[in-house]
Amino acid sequence: MAERLATSQTWVEALESDLENTKASMKTEVENLKKEHVAQETTLTAVTTRLAASEAEVTNLQKDTAAQSADLKSVAERLAATETDMEYVKEDTTTQHTDLTTMKTEVMSLTKEHEATTSELFDLKTAHKEELEAVTTRLAATETEVENLEKEIKVAPKVAFSAGLTDSGSIVAGNTDLNLVFTKTITNVGQAYSSTTGFFTAPVRGVYYFRFTVMDLMASHYMNIRMRKNGHELMVLYEYDTDGKNTYLSSGLTLQLEEGDVMNLAIQAGYSLYDNGDNHSTFSGFLIFPL
């Protein structure tokens, strides 16, 4: 019993010692836990602060996200509109490409036409140049000829005359031929005709034209007229009538005369002519051109 009590007491003492040790250990552990608690509170405060900051940041991020969502929506709408515009642009581009192809074809055709036209114009220009050169040559020759003609015209005398026979009525030839003197000068440019002698004298060598008209009152007899050059007969005309009324003879000649040649009209012996103020009988002539 005593042993058991001693054992129990030893055991109690051992327990008390263990308890003390345990208390000391627990106290130390409690101290450590307090320190850890303080550290944890400090950490918790820091975490809380960081959490608050994070929440604020999250709030700002949410706001930014909302704004970005709105912007994204706007961008999406603009993108959709842009895509729609792009479709229209594609359609327009396709149409423009078709038009461009058509225009390119037309331009090629126009280019070919232009080349053909240019070639034709070149040919025409060459032909026109040749024609112009020919015309220029002909013009130069014509101008030279005109100048020469102008010189000739300036040098050549102007000769023309017309004269009436008489105002006295009948002119009758006697037993010889009668040289007619047309005494009524109507025109006498160049003074080549003499109303005194009835002769025309050629002032220059050239080609002349002479014409006459004569009249008589015929009653059963002949009318006669003769054109003479230098006294030689070139033309003889006759006319016969019985009614006693006006009868006319008229004719003309183109002649080449030398300077000094003379022309006149005459009637055969025994024949007559008639004239009065009406100039029924006239003699005319003029220089066509000199030689």
PDB file of C-alpha atoms in Angstrom:
ATOM      1  CA  MET A   1       0.000   0.000   0.000  1.00  0.00           C
ATOM      2  CA  ALA A   2       2.760   2.329   0.979  1.00  0.00           C
ATOM      3  CA  GLU A   3       4.564   1.346  -2.093  1.00  0.00           C
ATOM      4  CA  ARG A   4       1.574   1.981  -4.133  1.00  0.00           C
ATOM      5  CA  LEU A   5       1.145   5.351  -2.448  1.00  0.00           C
ATOM      6  CA  ALA A   6       4.762   6.157  -3.024  1.00  0.00           C
ATOM      7  CA  THR A   7       4.439   5.149  -6.582  1.00  0.00           C
ATOM      8  CA  SER A   8       1.318   7.225  -6.924  1.00  0.00           C
ATOM      9  CA  GLN A   9       3.057  10.172  -5.320  1.00  0.00           C
ATOM     10  CA  THR A  10       5.987   9.750  -7.675  1.00  0.00           C
ATOM     11  CA  TRP A  11       3.602   9.470 -10.490  1.00  0.00           C
ATOM     12  CA  VAL A  12       1.765  12.584  -9.317  1.00  0.00           C
ATOM     13  CA  GLU A  13       4.988  14.418  -8.988  1.00  0.00           C
ATOM     14  CA  ALA A  14       5.920  13.291 -12.425  1.00  0.00           C
ATOM     15  CA  LEU A  15       2.550  14.457 -13.613  1.00  0.00           C
ATOM     16  CA  GLU A  16       2.961  17.765 -11.844  1.00  0.00           C
ATOM     17  CA  SER A  17       6.394  18.117 -13.389  1.00  0.00           C
ATOM     18  CA  ASP A  18       4.932  17.248 -16.766  1.00  0.00           C
ATOM     19  CA  LEU A  19       2.107  19.654 -16.122  1.00  0.00           C
ATOM     20  CA  GLU A  20       4.518  22.428 -15.272  1.00  0.00           C
ATOM     21  CA  ASN A  21       6.502  21.624 -18.290  1.00  0.00           C
ATOM     22  CA  THR A  22       3.326  21.517 -20.313  1.00  0.00           C
ATOM     23  CA  LYS A  23       2.181  24.881 -18.859  1.00  0.00           C
ATOM     24  CA  ALA A  24       5.528  26.399 -19.606  1.00  0.00           C
ATOM     25  CA  SER A  25       5.404  24.907 -23.061  1.00  0.00           C
ATOM     26  CA  MET A  26       1.815  26.088 -23.564  1.00  0.00           C
ATOM     27  CA  LYS A  27       2.685  29.553 -22.264  1.00  0.00           C
ATOM     28  CA  THR A  28       5.516  29.703 -24.680  1.00  0.00           C
ATOM     29  CA  GLU A  29       3.220  28.444 -27.386  1.00  0.00           C
ATOM     30  CA  VAL A  30       0.533  30.992 -26.395  1.00  0.00           C
ATOM     31  CA  GLU A  31       3.143  33.741 -26.592  1.00  0.00           C
ATOM     32  CA  ASN A  32       4.145  32.479 -29.953  1.00  0.00           C
ATOM     33  CA  LEU A  33       0.500  32.300 -30.992  1.00  0.00           C
ATOM     34  CA  LYS A  34      -0.002  35.881 -29.815  1.00  0.00           C
ATOM     35  CA  LYS A  35       2.988  36.969 -31.816  1.00  0.00           C
ATOM     36  CA  GLU A  36       1.651  35.046 -34.782  1.00  0.00           C
ATOM     37  CA  HIS A  37      -1.768  36.596 -34.178  1.00  0.00           C
ATOM     38  CA  VAL A  38      -0.258  40.074 -34.126  1.00  0.00           C
ATOM     39  CA  ALA A  39       1.670  39.242 -37.253  1.00  0.00           C
ATOM     40  CA  GLN A  40      -1.459  37.812 -38.803  1.00  0.00           C
ATOM     41  CA  GLU A  41      -3.459  40.920 -37.820  1.00  0.00           C
ATOM     42  CA  THR A  42      -0.735  43.060 -39.382  1.00  0.00           C
ATOM     43  CA  THR A  43      -0.812  40.853 -42.439  1.00  0.00           C
ATOM     44  CA  LEU A  44      -4.620  40.922 -42.401  1.00  0.00           C
ATOM     45  CA  THR A  45      -4.581  44.724 -42.197  1.00  0.00           C
ATOM     46  CA  ALA A  46      -2.189  44.854 -45.138  1.00  0.00           C
ATOM     47  CA  VAL A  47      -4.280  42.307 -46.993  1.00  0.00           C
ATOM     48  CA  THR A  48      -7.433  44.301 -46.175  1.00  0.00           C
ATOM     49  CA  THR A  49      -5.771  47.453 -47.428  1.00  0.00           C
ATOM     50  CA  ARG A  50      -4.602  45.673 -50.553  1.00  0.00           C
ATOM     51  CA  LEU A  51      -8.094  44.161 -50.947  1.00  0.00           C
ATOM     52  CA  ALA A  52      -9.663  47.594 -50.685  1.00  0.00           C
ATOM     53  CA  ALA A  53      -7.191  48.888 -53.218  1.00  0.00           C
ATOM     54  CA  SER A  54      -7.878  45.864 -55.409  1.00  0.00           C
ATOM     55  CA  GLU A  55     -11.621  46.382 -55.075  1.00  0.00           C
ATOM     56  CA  ALA A  56     -11.199  50.053 -56.014  1.00  0.00           C
ATOM     57  CA  GLU A  57      -9.013  49.005 -58.903  1.00  0.00           C
ATOM     58  CA  VAL A  58     -11.615  46.369 -59.855  1.00  0.00           C
ATOM     59  CA  THR A  59     -14.304  49.061 -59.717  1.00  0.00           C
ATOM     60  CA  ASN A  60     -12.195  51.288 -61.961  1.00  0.00           C
ATOM     61  CA  LEU A  61     -11.497  48.340 -64.198  1.00  0.00           C
ATOM     62  CA  GLN A  62     -15.220  47.605 -64.333  1.00  0.00           C
ATOM     63  CA  LYS A  63     -15.842  51.225 -65.298  1.00  0.00           C
ATOM     64  CA  ASP A  64     -13.083  51.038 -67.884  1.00  0.00           C
ATOM     65  CA  THR A  65     -14.491  47.718 -69.065  1.00  0.00           C
ATOM     66  CA  ALA A  66     -17.952  49.271 -69.384  1.00  0.00           C
ATOM     67  CA  ALA A  67     -16.484  52.202 -71.288  1.00  0.00           C
ATOM     68  CA  GLN A  68     -14.437  49.817 -73.406  1.00  0.00           C
ATOM     69  CA  SER A  69     -17.549  47.699 -73.956  1.00  0.00           C
ATOM     70  CA  ALA A  70     -19.368  50.833 -75.134  1.00  0.00           C
ATOM     71  CA  ASP A  71     -16.413  51.738 -77.329  1.00  0.00           C
ATOM     72  CA  LEU A  72     -16.242  48.168 -78.539  1.00  0.00           C
ATOM     73  CA  LYS A  73     -19.923  48.276 -79.374  1.00  0.00           C
ATOM     74  CA  SER A  74     -19.434  51.547 -81.196  1.00  0.00           C
ATOM     75  CA  VAL A  75     -16.405  50.088 -82.960  1.00  0.00           C
ATOM     76  CA  ALA A  76     -18.442  46.988 -83.827  1.00  0.00           C
ATOM     77  CA  GLU A  77     -21.224  49.188 -85.240  1.00  0.00           C
ATOM     78  CA  ARG A  78     -18.678  51.263 -87.165  1.00  0.00           C
ATOM     79  CA  LEU A  79     -17.043  48.051 -88.346  1.00  0.00           C
ATOM     80  CA  ALA A  80     -20.417  46.737 -89.500  1.00  0.00           C
ATOM     81  CA  ALA A  81     -21.102  50.020 -91.289  1.00  0.00           C
ATOM     82  CA  THR A  82     -17.595  49.910 -92.737  1.00  0.00           C
ATOM     83  CA  GLU A  83     -18.120  46.347 -93.897  1.00  0.00           C
ATOM     84  CA  THR A  84     -21.414  47.435 -95.516  1.00  0.00           C
ATOM     85  CA  ASP A  85     -19.582  50.340 -97.151  1.00  0.00           C
ATOM     86  CA  MET A  86     -16.891  47.929 -98.225  1.00  0.00           C
ATOM     87  CA  GLU A  87     -19.538  45.789 -99.919  1.00  0.00           C
ATOM     88  CA  TYR A  88     -20.797  48.852-101.767  1.00  0.00           C
ATOM     89  CA  VAL A  89     -17.214  49.774-102.597  1.00  0.00           C
ATOM     90  CA  LYS A  90     -16.606  46.252-103.853  1.00  0.00           C
ATOM     91  CA  GLU A  91     -19.718  46.496-106.014  1.00  0.00           C
ATOM     92  CA  ASP A  92     -18.645  49.937-107.245  1.00  0.00           C
ATOM     93  CA  THR A  93     -15.125  48.626-107.800  1.00  0.00           C
ATOM     94  CA  THR A  94     -16.499  45.707-109.797  1.00  0.00           C
ATOM     95  CA  THR A  95     -18.617  48.104-111.836  1.00  0.00           C
ATOM     96  CA  GLN A  96     -15.645  50.468-112.263  1.00  0.00           C
ATOM     97  CA  HIS A  97     -13.458  47.552-113.240  1.00  0.00           C
ATOM     98  CA  THR A  98     -16.021  46.573-115.860  1.00  0.00           C
ATOM     99  CA  ASP A  99     -16.250  50.191-116.998  1.00  0.00           C
ATOM    100  CA  LEU A 100     -12.464  50.436-116.982  1.00  0.00           C
ATOM    101  CA  THR A 101     -12.213  47.301-119.108  1.00  0.00           C
ATOM    102  CA  THR A 102     -14.778  48.736-121.510  1.00  0.00           C
ATOM    103  CA  MET A 103     -12.951  52.066-121.536  1.00  0.00           C
ATOM    104  CA  LYS A 104      -9.653  50.287-122.103  1.00  0.00           C
ATOM    105  CA  THR A 105     -11.180  48.481-125.071  1.00  0.00           C
ATOM    106  CA  GLU A 106     -12.590  51.737-126.380  1.00  0.00           C
ATOM    107  CA  VAL A 107      -9.238  53.461-125.846  1.00  0.00           C
ATOM    108  CA  MET A 108      -7.495  50.693-127.762  1.00  0.00           C
ATOM    109  CA  SER A 109     -10.024  51.063-130.578  1.00  0.00           C
ATOM    110  CA  LEU A 110      -9.620  54.840-130.506  1.00  0.00           C
ATOM    111  CA  THR A 111      -5.852  54.418-130.494  1.00  0.00           C
ATOM    112  CA  LYS A 112      -6.052  52.224-133.580  1.00  0.00           C
ATOM    113  CA  GLU A 113      -8.418  54.715-135.207  1.00  0.00           C
ATOM    114  CA  HIS A 114      -6.073  57.549-134.220  1.00  0.00           C
ATOM    115  CA  GLU A 115      -3.120  55.686-135.705  1.00  0.00           C
ATOM    116  CA  ALA A 116      -5.099  55.069-138.896  1.00  0.00           C
ATOM    117  CA  THR A 117      -6.237  58.701-138.944  1.00  0.00           C
ATOM    118  CA  THR A 118      -2.695  59.898-138.288  1.00  0.00           C
ATOM    119  CA  SER A 119      -1.445  57.756-141.144  1.00  0.00           C
ATOM    120  CA  GLU A 120      -4.207  59.031-143.396  1.00  0.00           C
ATOM    121  CA  LEU A 121      -3.517  62.614-142.339  1.00  0.00           C
ATOM    122  CA  PHE A 122       0.157  62.088-143.042  1.00  0.00           C
ATOM    123  CA  ASP A 123      -0.690  60.764-146.501  1.00  0.00           C
ATOM    124  CA  LEU A 124      -3.067  63.664-147.057  1.00  0.00           C
ATOM    125  CA  LYS A 125      -0.487  66.111-145.764  1.00  0.00           C
ATOM    126  CA  THR A 126       2.090  64.633-148.129  1.00  0.00           C
ATOM    127  CA  ALA A 127      -0.369  64.746-151.024  1.00  0.00           C
ATOM    128  CA  HIS A 128      -1.429  68.275-150.118  1.00  0.00           C
ATOM    129  CA  LYS A 129       2.199  69.288-149.821  1.00  0.00           C
ATOM    130  CA  GLU A 130       2.886  67.930-153.287  1.00  0.00           C
ATOM    131  CA  GLU A 131      -0.258  69.608-154.615  1.00  0.00           C
ATOM    132  CA  LEU A 132       0.703  72.831-152.861  1.00  0.00           C
ATOM    133  CA  GLU A 133       4.172  72.692-154.350  1.00  0.00           C
ATOM    134  CA  ALA A 134       2.650  72.078-157.789  1.00  0.00           C
ATOM    135  CA  VAL A 135       0.139  74.895-157.278  1.00  0.00           C
ATOM    136  CA  THR A 136       2.919  77.154-155.992  1.00  0.00           C
ATOM    137  CA  THR A 137       4.972  76.388-159.077  1.00  0.00           C
ATOM    138  CA  ARG A 138       1.987  77.017-161.332  1.00  0.00           C
ATOM    139  CA  LEU A 139       1.175  80.199-159.402  1.00  0.00           C
ATOM    140  CA  ALA A 140       4.744  81.430-159.795  1.00  0.00           C
ATOM    141  CA  ALA A 141       4.568  80.693-163.521  1.00  0.00           C
ATOM    142  CA  THR A 142       1.172  82.390-163.742  1.00  0.00           C
ATOM    143  CA  GLU A 143       2.425  85.412-161.835  1.00  0.00           C
ATOM    144  CA  THR A 144       5.390  85.616-164.172  1.00  0.00           C
ATOM    145  CA  GLU A 145       3.071  85.325-167.151  1.00  0.00           C
ATOM    146  CA  VAL A 146       0.750  87.968-165.679  1.00  0.00           C
ATOM    147  CA  GLU A 147       3.705  90.262-165.103  1.00  0.00           C
ATOM    148  CA  ASN A 148       4.810  89.754-168.697  1.00  0.00           C
ATOM    149  CA  LEU A 149       1.261  90.350-169.936  1.00  0.00           C
ATOM    150  CA  GLU A 150       1.001  93.463-167.781  1.00  0.00           C
ATOM    151  CA  LYS A 151       4.250  94.676-169.285  1.00  0.00           C
ATOM    152  CA  GLU A 152       2.939  93.918-172.759  1.00  0.00           C
ATOM    153  CA  ILE A 153      -0.361  95.594-171.964  1.00  0.00           C
ATOM    154  CA  LYS A 154       1.448  98.635-170.624  1.00  0.00           C
ATOM    155  CA  VAL A 155       3.659  98.718-173.691  1.00  0.00           C
ATOM    156  CA  ALA A 156       0.947  97.800-176.212  1.00  0.00           C
ATOM    157  CA  PRO A 157      -1.111 100.716-177.506  1.00  0.00           C
ATOM    158  CA  LYS A 158      -4.832 100.825-176.973  1.00  0.00           C
ATOM    159  CA  VAL A 159      -6.516 100.917-180.366  1.00  0.00           C
ATOM    160  CA  ALA A 160     -10.256 100.949-181.158  1.00  0.00           C
ATOM    161  CA  PHE A 161     -12.518 102.980-183.443  1.00  0.00           C
ATOM    162  CA  SER A 162     -16.058 103.232-184.757  1.00  0.00           C
ATOM    163  CA  ALA A 163     -17.307 105.730-187.367  1.00  0.00           C
ATOM    164  CA  GLY A 164     -20.564 106.476-189.189  1.00  0.00           C
ATOM    165  CA  LEU A 165     -20.610 107.092-192.957  1.00  0.00           C
ATOM    166  CA  THR A 166     -22.481 110.390-193.398  1.00  0.00           C
ATOM    167  CA  ASP A 167     -25.523 112.456-192.509  1.00  0.00           C
ATOM    168  CA  SER A 168     -26.080 113.446-196.170  1.00  0.00           C
ATOM    169  CA  GLY A 169     -28.120 110.484-197.389  1.00  0.00           C
ATOM    170  CA  SER A 170     -26.932 108.620-200.505  1.00  0.00           C
ATOM    171  CA  ILE A 171     -23.257 108.193-201.429  1.00  0.00           C
ATOM    172  CA  VAL A 172     -22.899 107.249-205.150  1.00  0.00           C
ATOM    173  CA  ALA A 173     -19.772 106.006-206.940  1.00  0.00           C
ATOM    174  CA  GLY A 174     -19.151 107.428-210.421  1.00  0.00           C
ATOM    175  CA  ASN A 175     -17.312 105.671-213.214  1.00  0.00           C
ATOM    176  CA  THR A 176     -14.628 104.334-210.801  1.00  0.00           C
ATOM    177  CA  ASP A 177     -14.617 102.587-207.485  1.00  0.00           C
ATOM    178  CA  LEU A 178     -15.142 104.877-204.508  1.00  0.00           C
ATOM    179  CA  ASN A 179     -13.110 104.648-201.304  1.00  0.00           C
ATOM    180  CA  LEU A 180     -15.608 105.268-198.496  1.00  0.00           C
ATOM    181  CA  VAL A 181     -14.790 107.947-195.948  1.00  0.00           C
ATOM    182  CA  PHE A 182     -16.715 107.380-192.703  1.00  0.00           C
ATOM    183  CA  THR A 183     -16.761 110.983-191.599  1.00  0.00           C
ATOM    184  CA  LYS A 184     -18.665 110.686-188.300  1.00  0.00           C
ATOM    185  CA  THR A 185     -16.110 109.543-185.706  1.00  0.00           C
ATOM    186  CA  ILE A 186     -17.864 107.781-182.799  1.00  0.00           C
ATOM    187  CA  THR A 187     -14.769 106.342-181.098  1.00  0.00           C
ATOM    188  CA  ASN A 188     -11.119 106.692-182.051  1.00  0.00           C
ATOM    189  CA  VAL A 189      -8.852 105.457-179.244  1.00  0.00           C
ATOM    190  CA  GLY A 190      -5.244 105.622-180.398  1.00  0.00           C
ATOM    191  CA  GLN A 191      -6.120 107.881-183.360  1.00  0.00           C
ATOM    192  CA  ALA A 192      -5.379 105.083-185.878  1.00  0.00           C
ATOM    193  CA  TYR A 193      -8.464 105.885-188.015  1.00  0.00           C
ATOM    194  CA  SER A 194      -8.596 108.963-190.247  1.00  0.00           C
ATOM    195  CA  SER A 195     -12.045 110.500-190.793  1.00  0.00           C
ATOM    196  CA  THR A 196     -10.450 112.544-193.595  1.00  0.00           C
ATOM    197  CA  THR A 197      -9.176 109.668-195.742  1.00  0.00           C
ATOM    198  CA  GLY A 198     -11.316 106.794-194.412  1.00  0.00           C
ATOM    199  CA  PHE A 199      -8.197 104.677-193.858  1.00  0.00           C
ATOM    200  CA  PHE A 200      -7.233 102.793-190.683  1.00  0.00           C
ATOM    201  CA  THR A 201      -3.424 102.524-190.272  1.00  0.00           C
ATOM    202  CA  ALA A 202      -2.101  99.781-187.943  1.00  0.00           C
ATOM    203  CA  PRO A 203       0.123 101.429-185.296  1.00  0.00           C
ATOM    204  CA  VAL A 204       1.755  98.102-184.257  1.00  0.00           C
ATOM    205  CA  ARG A 205       2.114  94.585-185.506  1.00  0.00           C
ATOM    206  CA  GLY A 206      -0.753  92.552-184.106  1.00  0.00           C
ATOM    207  CA  VAL A 207      -4.114  90.852-184.510  1.00  0.00           C
ATOM    208  CA  TYR A 208      -7.068  93.139-185.231  1.00  0.00           C
ATOM    209  CA  TYR A 209     -10.789  92.725-185.710  1.00  0.00           C
ATOM    210  CA  PHE A 210     -12.781  94.794-188.244  1.00  0.00           C
ATOM    211  CA  ARG A 211     -16.541  94.914-188.795  1.00  0.00           C
ATOM    212  CA  PHE A 212     -18.919  96.896-190.947  1.00  0.00           C
ATOM    213  CA  THR A 213     -22.626  97.360-191.499  1.00  0.00           C
ATOM    214  CA  VAL A 214     -23.921  99.265-194.582  1.00  0.00           C
ATOM    215  CA  MET A 215     -27.391 100.082-195.827  1.00  0.00           C
ATOM    216  CA  ASP A 216     -29.052 101.235-199.071  1.00  0.00           C
ATOM    217  CA  LEU A 217     -32.566 101.968-200.317  1.00  0.00           C
ATOM    218  CA  MET A 218     -32.787  99.391-203.088  1.00  0.00           C
ATOM    219  CA  ALA A 219     -35.183  99.349-206.004  1.00  0.00           C
ATOM    220  CA  SER A 220     -34.285  96.704-208.605  1.00  0.00           C
ATOM    221  CA  HIS A 221     -30.509  97.088-208.314  1.00  0.00           C
ATOM    222  CA  TYR A 222     -27.537  95.600-206.486  1.00  0.00           C
ATOM    223  CA  MET A 223     -25.837  96.834-203.356  1.00  0.00           C
ATOM    224  CA  ASN A 224     -22.088  96.264-203.098  1.00  0.00           C
ATOM    225  CA  ILE A 225     -19.355  96.590-200.392  1.00  0.00           C
ATOM    226  CA  ARG A 226     -15.622  95.753-200.493  1.00  0.00           C
ATOM    227  CA  MET A 227     -13.086  95.427-197.625  1.00  0.00           C
ATOM    228  CA  ARG A 228      -9.501  96.189-198.646  1.00  0.00           C
ATOM    229  CA  LYS A 229      -6.071  95.745-197.065  1.00  0.00           C
ATOM    230  CA  ASN A 230      -3.292  97.825-198.541  1.00  0.00           C
ATOM    231  CA  GLY A 231      -5.469  98.316-201.624  1.00  0.00           C
ATOM    232  CA  HIS A 232      -6.128  94.594-202.111  1.00  0.00           C
ATOM    233  CA  GLU A 233      -9.642  93.258-201.702  1.00  0.00           C
ATOM    234  CA  LEU A 234     -10.202  90.810-198.855  1.00  0.00           C
ATOM    235  CA  MET A 235     -13.999  90.595-199.043  1.00  0.00           C
ATOM    236  CA  VAL A 236     -16.695  91.513-201.615  1.00  0.00           C
ATOM    237  CA  LEU A 237     -20.396  91.308-200.784  1.00  0.00           C
ATOM    238  CA  TYR A 238     -23.480  91.874-202.951  1.00  0.00           C
ATOM    239  CA  GLU A 239     -27.195  92.137-202.224  1.00  0.00           C
ATOM    240  CA  TYR A 240     -30.178  92.556-204.621  1.00  0.00           C
ATOM    241  CA  ASP A 241     -33.641  93.778-203.737  1.00  0.00           C
ATOM    242  CA  THR A 242     -36.622  95.324-205.561  1.00  0.00           C
ATOM    243  CA  ASP A 243     -38.907  96.745-202.862  1.00  0.00           C
ATOM    244  CA  GLY A 244     -37.052 100.021-202.357  1.00  0.00           C
ATOM    245  CA  LYS A 245     -36.822  99.517-198.601  1.00  0.00           C
ATOM    246  CA  ASN A 246     -33.805  99.444-196.269  1.00  0.00           C
ATOM    247  CA  THR A 247     -31.422  96.620-197.118  1.00  0.00           C
ATOM    248  CA  TYR A 248     -28.325  95.861-195.062  1.00  0.00           C
ATOM    249  CA  LEU A 249     -24.994  94.097-195.560  1.00  0.00           C
ATOM    250  CA  SER A 250     -22.881  93.218-192.522  1.00  0.00           C
ATOM    251  CA  SER A 251     -19.741  91.162-191.920  1.00  0.00           C
ATOM    252  CA  GLY A 252     -16.329  91.168-190.216  1.00  0.00           C
ATOM    253  CA  LEU A 253     -12.809  89.719-190.272  1.00  0.00           C
ATOM    254  CA  THR A 254      -9.994  88.999-187.819  1.00  0.00           C
ATOM    255  CA  LEU A 255      -6.681  89.940-189.421  1.00  0.00           C
ATOM    256  CA  GLN A 256      -2.993  89.896-188.611  1.00  0.00           C
ATOM    257  CA  LEU A 257      -1.522  93.248-189.638  1.00  0.00           C
ATOM    258  CA  GLU A 258       1.969  94.590-189.762  1.00  0.00           C
ATOM    259  CA  GLU A 259       2.772  98.038-188.500  1.00  0.00           C
ATOM    260  CA  GLY A 260       1.749 100.545-191.223  1.00  0.00           C
ATOM    261  CA  ASP A 261      -0.796  98.296-192.972  1.00  0.00           C
ATOM    262  CA  VAL A 262      -3.967 100.153-193.984  1.00  0.00           C
ATOM    263  CA  MET A 263      -7.596  99.024-194.028  1.00  0.00           C
ATOM    264  CA  ASN A 264     -10.615 100.656-195.711  1.00  0.00           C
ATOM    265  CA  LEU A 265     -14.018 100.017-197.291  1.00  0.00           C
ATOM    266  CA  ALA A 266     -15.024 100.839-200.885  1.00  0.00           C
ATOM    267  CA  ILE A 267     -17.970 100.460-203.294  1.00  0.00           C
ATOM    268  CA  GLN A 268     -17.751  99.475-206.939  1.00  0.00           C
ATOM    269  CA  ALA A 269     -18.286 102.027-209.687  1.00  0.00           C
ATOM    270  CA  GLY A 270     -21.979 102.732-210.258  1.00  0.00           C
ATOM    271  CA  TYR A 271     -23.081 101.536-206.790  1.00  0.00           C
ATOM    272  CA  SER A 272     -24.387 103.529-203.845  1.00  0.00           C
ATOM    273  CA  LEU A 273     -24.945 103.434-200.076  1.00  0.00           C
ATOM    274  CA  TYR A 274     -27.210 105.371-197.749  1.00  0.00           C
ATOM    275  CA  ASP A 275     -26.765 106.855-194.277  1.00  0.00           C
ATOM    276  CA  ASN A 276     -28.170 109.611-192.081  1.00  0.00           C
ATOM    277  CA  GLY A 277     -28.151 110.650-188.472  1.00  0.00           C
ATOM    278  CA  ASP A 278     -29.293 107.141-187.429  1.00  0.00           C
ATOM    279  CA  ASN A 279     -25.876 105.664-188.394  1.00  0.00           C
ATOM    280  CA  HIS A 280     -27.195 102.884-190.639  1.00  0.00           C
ATOM    281  CA  SER A 281     -23.711 102.459-192.179  1.00  0.00           C
ATOM    282  CA  THR A 282     -20.722 102.080-189.804  1.00  0.00           C
ATOM    283  CA  PHE A 283     -17.108 100.893-189.871  1.00  0.00           C
ATOM    284  CA  SER A 284     -15.383  99.607-186.682  1.00  0.00           C
ATOM    285  CA  GLY A 285     -12.171  97.912-185.605  1.00  0.00           C
ATOM    286  CA  PHE A 286      -9.863  97.318-182.645  1.00  0.00           C
ATOM    287  CA  LEU A 287      -6.537  95.729-181.659  1.00  0.00           C
ATOM    288  CA  ILE A 288      -7.031  92.326-180.022  1.00  0.00           C
ATOM    289  CA  PHE A 289      -3.379  91.850-178.999  1.00  0.00           C
ATOM    290  CA  PRO A 290       0.026  92.897-180.299  1.00  0.00           C
ATOM    291  CA  LEU A 291       2.556  90.447-181.716  1.00  0.00           C
TER     292      LEU A 291
END
